[in-house]
Amino acid sequence: MRITPKDEVRPVAGAESQEQPPVWRHRHILDLDDFSAAEIGLVMETSDAMMEILSRPIKKVPTLRGKTIVTLFYEPSTRTRSSFEMAAKNLSADVVNLNAQVSSSVKGECLTDALATLEALGADMVIMRHPMSGAPYVAARRIEASMINAGDGWHAHPTQALLDLYTIRQHKTSLKGLKVVIVGDIKHSRVARSNIWGLTKMGADVTVCCPYTLLPFGLEDTRGIFPEVTVTPDIERALEGADVVMALRLQKERQQSGLLPSIREYARYYQLTEARLAEAKADAIVLHPGPVNEDIEIASGVAHGPQSVINRQVTNGVAVRMALLYLLSGSKRL
Amino acid sequence: MTRPLLIKNGHLIDPARGLDETGSIFLADGRIAWVGGGKTPPTDYNIIDAGGLIVCAGFIDLHCHLREPGYEEKETIATGTRAAARGGFTTVCCMPNTDPPLDNQATIDYVKSTAASQGAVRVLPIGTITKGGQGRELAEMAEMSEAGAVAFSDDGCWVDDSRLMRQAMEYSQAFNRPVISHCQDAALSEDGQMNEGITATRLGLRGIPAAAEEIAVARDIALAELSGCRLHIAHISTASSVELIRRAKDRGIRISCEVTPHHLTLTEERVMGYDTNAKINPPLRTAGDINALINGLNDGVIDIIATDHAPHTENDKLCEFALAPFGMSGLETALGSLMGLVHDGKLPLGLLISKLTTAPAGIIGPDFGRLGTLKEGAAADITIINPDHEWTVDASQFASKGRNTPLAASHLKGRVMATIYNGKLAYKDASIKAGEAND
């Protein structure tokens, strides 16, 4: 099943069409706010080609042979890092994994020194995860290598959002007009922010659902600096007629910082349960960026149920990240 | 001994005495000897031709950070006062959050003696309210006052113990020095990086809500009323703070307040792209706040303009946004930024000058000389301005060590062309003609 999210993504074949396929113009991937629908479409199509490679008995192509890709993680992560690592290796790149720590006593120099070192060592691309919003932007201004944001603070996680879009696109004919509900800790979620950018650019209607203490300031604001979304604290109402439901991981420390009275109360009012999911359309799909706290933000029956595409997200993640590495490399051959 | 100085043909503006005319001004023995025209000085003297330029009293900055002692990599008294001179400031009041902090007589003495030997302009140190600026016990305010502290402030922190703040306000009245409060509720602003609003949401940065300032302003107004203290509120940044102060003044409470050039001209959107040079405390707010602050200046609710010059090194700011320190280097761009408001018709020129001269002199009081006016007998502190000079901000040319400005490469209209402190040129643009009368 192939779909065309927006007309301009794939011009109608024929003599009358003068449109060119979208040109890839990103040196870095920092967030989806500077992606057009056409560019997102290009990522989707390139991911299709990567899925085909992943279906082969030997899942390896020489596209990035001789390129060095560094994963620089200031925060622990298993799935995002291994997904990038597999993507890079499938394209025959050399991968170096580095763990780092943020130290406020040697701030600044620490991040920029690390990057200067990586560049001196010959990194062509740096995949960075950092607990502080904006760190990849500081980095991208300082280095020649391509920077991929693998999650920065509360701000953005563009490759996760793209794999979510890709997963939705696999199951729905078009993203346009879909009702997508994001349930959970929106305030501290880079996944939610990047998904809001990506989904709205592709024409989906986004509803976010959370207690007001986990809602970022002014999300419902219509001044246009951040895409408009519908906000409701009522999960039954939010899920009504939904095509896609995305549950977010709830960090335990939200209780300690006073944003929630208890995890138990949160689960009682915001857990995605079978009964609540029944409010959504019968063919609604359920996503979760992982790792899942079963029976907190999502009932284990839903996480493992027939509507869950959580494992598909993981598989798709490798293909989407392969597509992004390929597009960033400027390589012409696959 | 300094040669006398004649500044001729300038457009003299002194809101303190209603002066607004072309004329000359003669400085001798560190004082303004006479103001007007038609007189010829009796002796050898130097001349500055101020034709086409505005001549006013030297600016007074009630709020800046000179960083010495302790943070000399960011700024020193020598570099900070040279930056002040370039910005037209002949008197700067420096905040005590140094290392060690200015919380006793010895450190006040240190700043004064260093300024006397190395300063390009007058430095009036501000002492802390509490020991170490820690907010727990009163600092030795009387001794610091005797040593020359001009005011008391725990700038950077709010004294959040209400009883202690009340006591500071009561105790300080014996020696008639204002208490300057940095109004910001610590719990509500904890770990905040920028104004709480839609831009912070977009950038994923923890916000500092306007209410954090307003809660503190409201409490301090109540304590000023209770104690009768002369309270000055530093760098107000929100529309509701203006309203709180307006109502307090209407009720006759003795308070004054300041606003910075950046809070009058820049919005939170400057932070987009994670520009750490736009990370300032209190944070840059919204266009609505700017309008309220400009209105507050025009109708007198806001008494003065102060820079909150906060220099940092390039490395301090070259880091993750959350790790960068707050503050911008502001002395050298203050006038150019503010003249933008004058050119846009939002602020009359005379009012702007009074907010930089007469008004802060009034808050400092008479104990530190006759400042902020062109009256005969006043200190020979003069600033000469070209209101129409257009220039591009090049931080690498700053006299300040702090090149941390969100205004880098901005075009400004209006510039200080010369600054005279104590009868001597402290700064002069190359275009200004100065020479000896006998040449």
Short mmCIF file of C-alpha atoms in Angstrom, two decimals, chain A residues 40-236:
data_model
loop_
_atom_site.label_atom_id
_atom_site.label_comp_id
_atom_site.label_asym_id
_atom_site.label_seq_id
_atom_site.Cartn_x
_atom_site.Cartn_y
_atom_site.Cartn_z
CA ILE A 40 8.45 14.61 4.95
CA GLY A 41 6.93 12.81 1.96
CA LEU A 42 10.41 12.28 0.55
CA VAL A 43 11.52 10.73 3.82
CA MET A 44 8.49 8.43 3.72
CA GLU A 45 9.23 7.29 0.18
CA THR A 46 12.91 6.79 0.87
CA SER A 47 11.93 4.75 3.93
CA ASP A 48 9.85 2.50 1.67
CA ALA A 49 13.00 1.77 -0.31
CA MET A 50 14.84 1.01 2.93
CA MET A 51 12.07 -1.33 4.05
CA GLU A 52 12.65 -3.23 0.85
CA ILE A 53 16.34 -3.54 1.70
CA LEU A 54 15.43 -4.74 5.20
CA SER A 55 13.27 -7.47 3.67
CA ARG A 56 16.25 -8.94 1.80
CA PRO A 57 18.14 -11.92 3.18
CA ILE A 58 21.28 -9.79 3.34
CA LYS A 59 20.20 -6.45 4.78
CA LYS A 60 23.24 -4.49 3.84
CA VAL A 61 24.07 -2.03 1.07
CA PRO A 62 27.36 -0.21 0.50
CA THR A 63 25.86 3.29 0.32
CA LEU A 64 27.75 4.82 3.24
CA ARG A 65 30.91 2.76 3.00
CA GLY A 66 33.85 4.75 4.34
CA LYS A 67 31.64 7.20 6.23
CA THR A 68 32.04 7.54 9.97
CA ILE A 69 28.96 8.03 12.07
CA VAL A 70 29.24 8.83 15.76
CA THR A 71 26.48 8.38 18.28
CA LEU A 72 27.07 10.82 21.12
CA PHE A 73 24.64 10.15 23.94
CA TYR A 74 24.47 12.37 27.01
CA GLU A 75 21.51 10.38 28.24
CA PRO A 76 21.04 6.63 28.40
CA SER A 77 19.01 5.11 25.62
CA THR A 78 18.80 1.56 24.36
CA ARG A 79 16.33 1.57 21.56
CA THR A 80 17.06 4.85 19.83
CA ARG A 81 20.77 4.24 19.88
CA SER A 82 20.59 0.65 18.66
CA SER A 83 18.11 1.68 15.97
CA PHE A 84 20.54 4.29 14.66
CA GLU A 85 23.44 1.90 14.96
CA MET A 86 21.66 -0.79 12.95
CA ALA A 87 20.56 1.77 10.37
CA ALA A 88 24.12 3.00 9.94
CA LYS A 89 25.56 -0.49 9.74
CA ASN A 90 22.96 -1.59 7.20
CA LEU A 91 24.29 1.21 5.02
CA SER A 92 27.89 0.06 5.65
CA ALA A 93 28.95 3.12 7.63
CA ASP A 94 31.51 2.80 10.42
CA VAL A 95 29.85 3.50 13.75
CA VAL A 96 31.50 4.81 16.89
CA ASN A 97 29.40 4.91 20.05
CA LEU A 98 30.29 7.44 22.72
CA ASN A 99 28.74 8.01 26.09
CA ALA A 100 29.14 11.40 27.65
CA GLN A 101 27.96 13.25 30.71
CA VAL A 102 26.80 16.77 31.17
CA SER A 103 28.91 18.57 33.67
CA SER A 104 27.87 22.04 34.68
CA SER A 105 31.27 22.75 36.20
CA VAL A 106 33.00 22.54 32.83
CA LYS A 107 29.94 23.53 30.82
CA GLY A 108 30.16 24.80 27.30
CA GLU A 109 33.70 23.80 26.62
CA CYS A 110 32.58 20.28 27.37
CA LEU A 111 30.04 20.06 24.55
CA THR A 112 31.97 22.07 22.01
CA ASP A 113 35.23 20.31 22.83
CA ALA A 114 33.59 16.94 22.38
CA LEU A 115 32.31 17.99 18.98
CA ALA A 116 35.60 19.49 17.87
CA THR A 117 37.28 16.24 18.84
CA LEU A 118 34.79 14.15 16.92
CA GLU A 119 35.21 16.28 13.87
CA ALA A 120 38.99 16.13 14.10
CA LEU A 121 38.64 12.37 14.24
CA GLY A 122 36.73 12.48 10.99
CA ALA A 123 33.08 12.08 11.93
CA ASP A 124 30.82 12.69 8.94
CA MET A 125 27.63 12.61 10.96
CA VAL A 126 26.96 12.96 14.65
CA ILE A 127 23.82 11.55 16.21
CA MET A 128 23.32 13.29 19.52
CA ARG A 129 21.02 12.78 22.44
CA HIS A 130 21.14 15.38 25.17
CA PRO A 131 19.04 16.09 28.26
CA MET A 132 18.97 19.82 27.56
CA SER A 133 16.74 21.44 24.95
CA GLY A 134 18.64 23.09 22.14
CA ALA A 135 21.99 21.37 22.67
CA PRO A 136 22.08 20.04 19.06
CA TYR A 137 21.53 23.59 17.81
CA VAL A 138 24.57 24.82 19.71
CA ALA A 139 26.45 21.85 18.27
CA ALA A 140 25.26 22.34 14.70
CA ARG A 141 26.51 25.91 14.70
CA ARG A 142 30.00 24.73 15.60
CA ILE A 143 30.68 21.79 13.33
CA GLU A 144 30.85 20.85 9.68
CA ALA A 145 29.52 17.33 10.18
CA SER A 146 25.81 16.65 9.87
CA MET A 147 24.02 16.69 13.17
CA ILE A 148 21.05 14.45 13.86
CA ASN A 149 19.02 15.21 16.92
CA ALA A 150 18.20 11.94 18.66
CA GLY A 151 16.26 13.78 21.35
CA ASP A 152 17.05 17.03 23.18
CA GLY A 153 15.47 17.78 26.52
CA TRP A 154 11.79 18.51 26.22
CA HIS A 155 12.27 19.97 22.79
CA ALA A 156 12.41 17.60 19.84
CA HIS A 157 12.86 14.04 18.69
CA PRO A 158 12.44 14.36 14.94
CA THR A 159 13.45 10.83 13.93
CA GLN A 160 10.91 9.37 16.37
CA ALA A 161 8.20 11.58 14.92
CA LEU A 162 9.13 10.57 11.38
CA LEU A 163 8.97 6.90 12.25
CA ASP A 164 5.61 7.51 13.91
CA LEU A 165 4.37 9.23 10.76
CA TYR A 166 5.69 6.37 8.69
CA THR A 167 3.95 3.84 10.90
CA ILE A 168 0.65 5.71 10.69
CA ARG A 169 1.02 5.98 6.93
CA GLN A 170 1.46 2.19 6.72
CA HIS A 171 -1.94 1.67 8.30
CA LYS A 172 -4.02 4.58 7.08
CA THR A 173 -4.64 5.71 3.55
CA SER A 174 -3.69 9.33 4.24
CA LEU A 175 -2.55 11.42 7.17
CA LYS A 176 -4.73 14.27 6.06
CA GLY A 177 -7.78 14.71 8.27
CA LEU A 178 -6.87 11.89 10.62
CA LYS A 179 -7.73 12.43 14.24
CA VAL A 180 -4.55 11.74 16.17
CA VAL A 181 -4.71 11.81 19.97
CA ILE A 182 -1.59 12.13 22.08
CA VAL A 183 -2.19 11.14 25.70
CA GLY A 184 0.22 11.72 28.54
CA ASP A 185 2.97 13.99 29.73
CA ILE A 186 2.94 16.52 26.90
CA LYS A 187 4.82 19.15 28.85
CA HIS A 188 8.05 17.23 29.13
CA SER A 189 7.75 15.31 25.87
CA ARG A 190 10.02 15.93 22.91
CA VAL A 191 8.18 13.12 21.13
CA ALA A 192 4.91 15.02 21.44
CA ARG A 193 6.41 18.30 20.23
CA SER A 194 8.01 16.81 17.13
CA ASN A 195 4.90 14.79 16.37
CA ILE A 196 2.75 17.90 16.63
CA TRP A 197 4.95 19.57 14.00
CA GLY A 198 5.03 16.55 11.72
CA LEU A 199 1.37 15.59 12.02
CA THR A 200 0.03 19.09 11.51
CA LYS A 201 2.28 19.65 8.51
CA MET A 202 0.79 16.50 6.99
CA GLY A 203 -2.73 17.72 7.63
CA ALA A 204 -3.71 15.59 10.62
CA ASP A 205 -5.91 16.98 13.40
CA VAL A 206 -4.06 16.66 16.68
CA THR A 207 -5.71 16.42 20.07
CA VAL A 208 -3.63 16.30 23.21
CA CYS A 209 -4.96 14.91 26.45
CA CYS A 210 -3.33 15.27 29.85
CA PRO A 211 -3.82 16.73 33.30
CA TYR A 212 -3.28 20.48 33.14
CA THR A 213 -0.05 20.24 35.12
CA LEU A 214 1.45 18.24 32.26
CA LEU A 215 0.25 20.64 29.57
CA PRO A 216 2.83 23.08 28.21
CA PHE A 217 1.94 26.74 28.49
CA GLY A 218 -0.08 28.14 25.62
CA LEU A 219 -0.31 25.00 23.51
CA GLU A 220 -3.85 25.94 22.58
CA ASP A 221 -2.63 29.43 21.63
CA THR A 222 -3.58 30.29 18.06
CA ARG A 223 -0.90 32.88 17.34
CA GLY A 224 0.87 30.49 15.02
CA ILE A 225 4.29 30.17 16.59
CA PHE A 226 3.46 26.60 17.51
CA PRO A 227 0.95 24.52 15.55
CA GLU A 228 -2.60 24.65 16.76
CA VAL A 229 -3.90 21.61 18.58
CA THR A 230 -7.04 20.70 20.50
CA VAL A 231 -6.53 20.30 24.22
CA THR A 232 -8.71 18.34 26.61
CA PRO A 233 -8.10 16.81 30.02
CA ASP A 234 -10.94 14.31 29.45
CA ILE A 235 -9.60 11.10 27.94
CA GLU A 236 -12.97 9.66 26.91
#
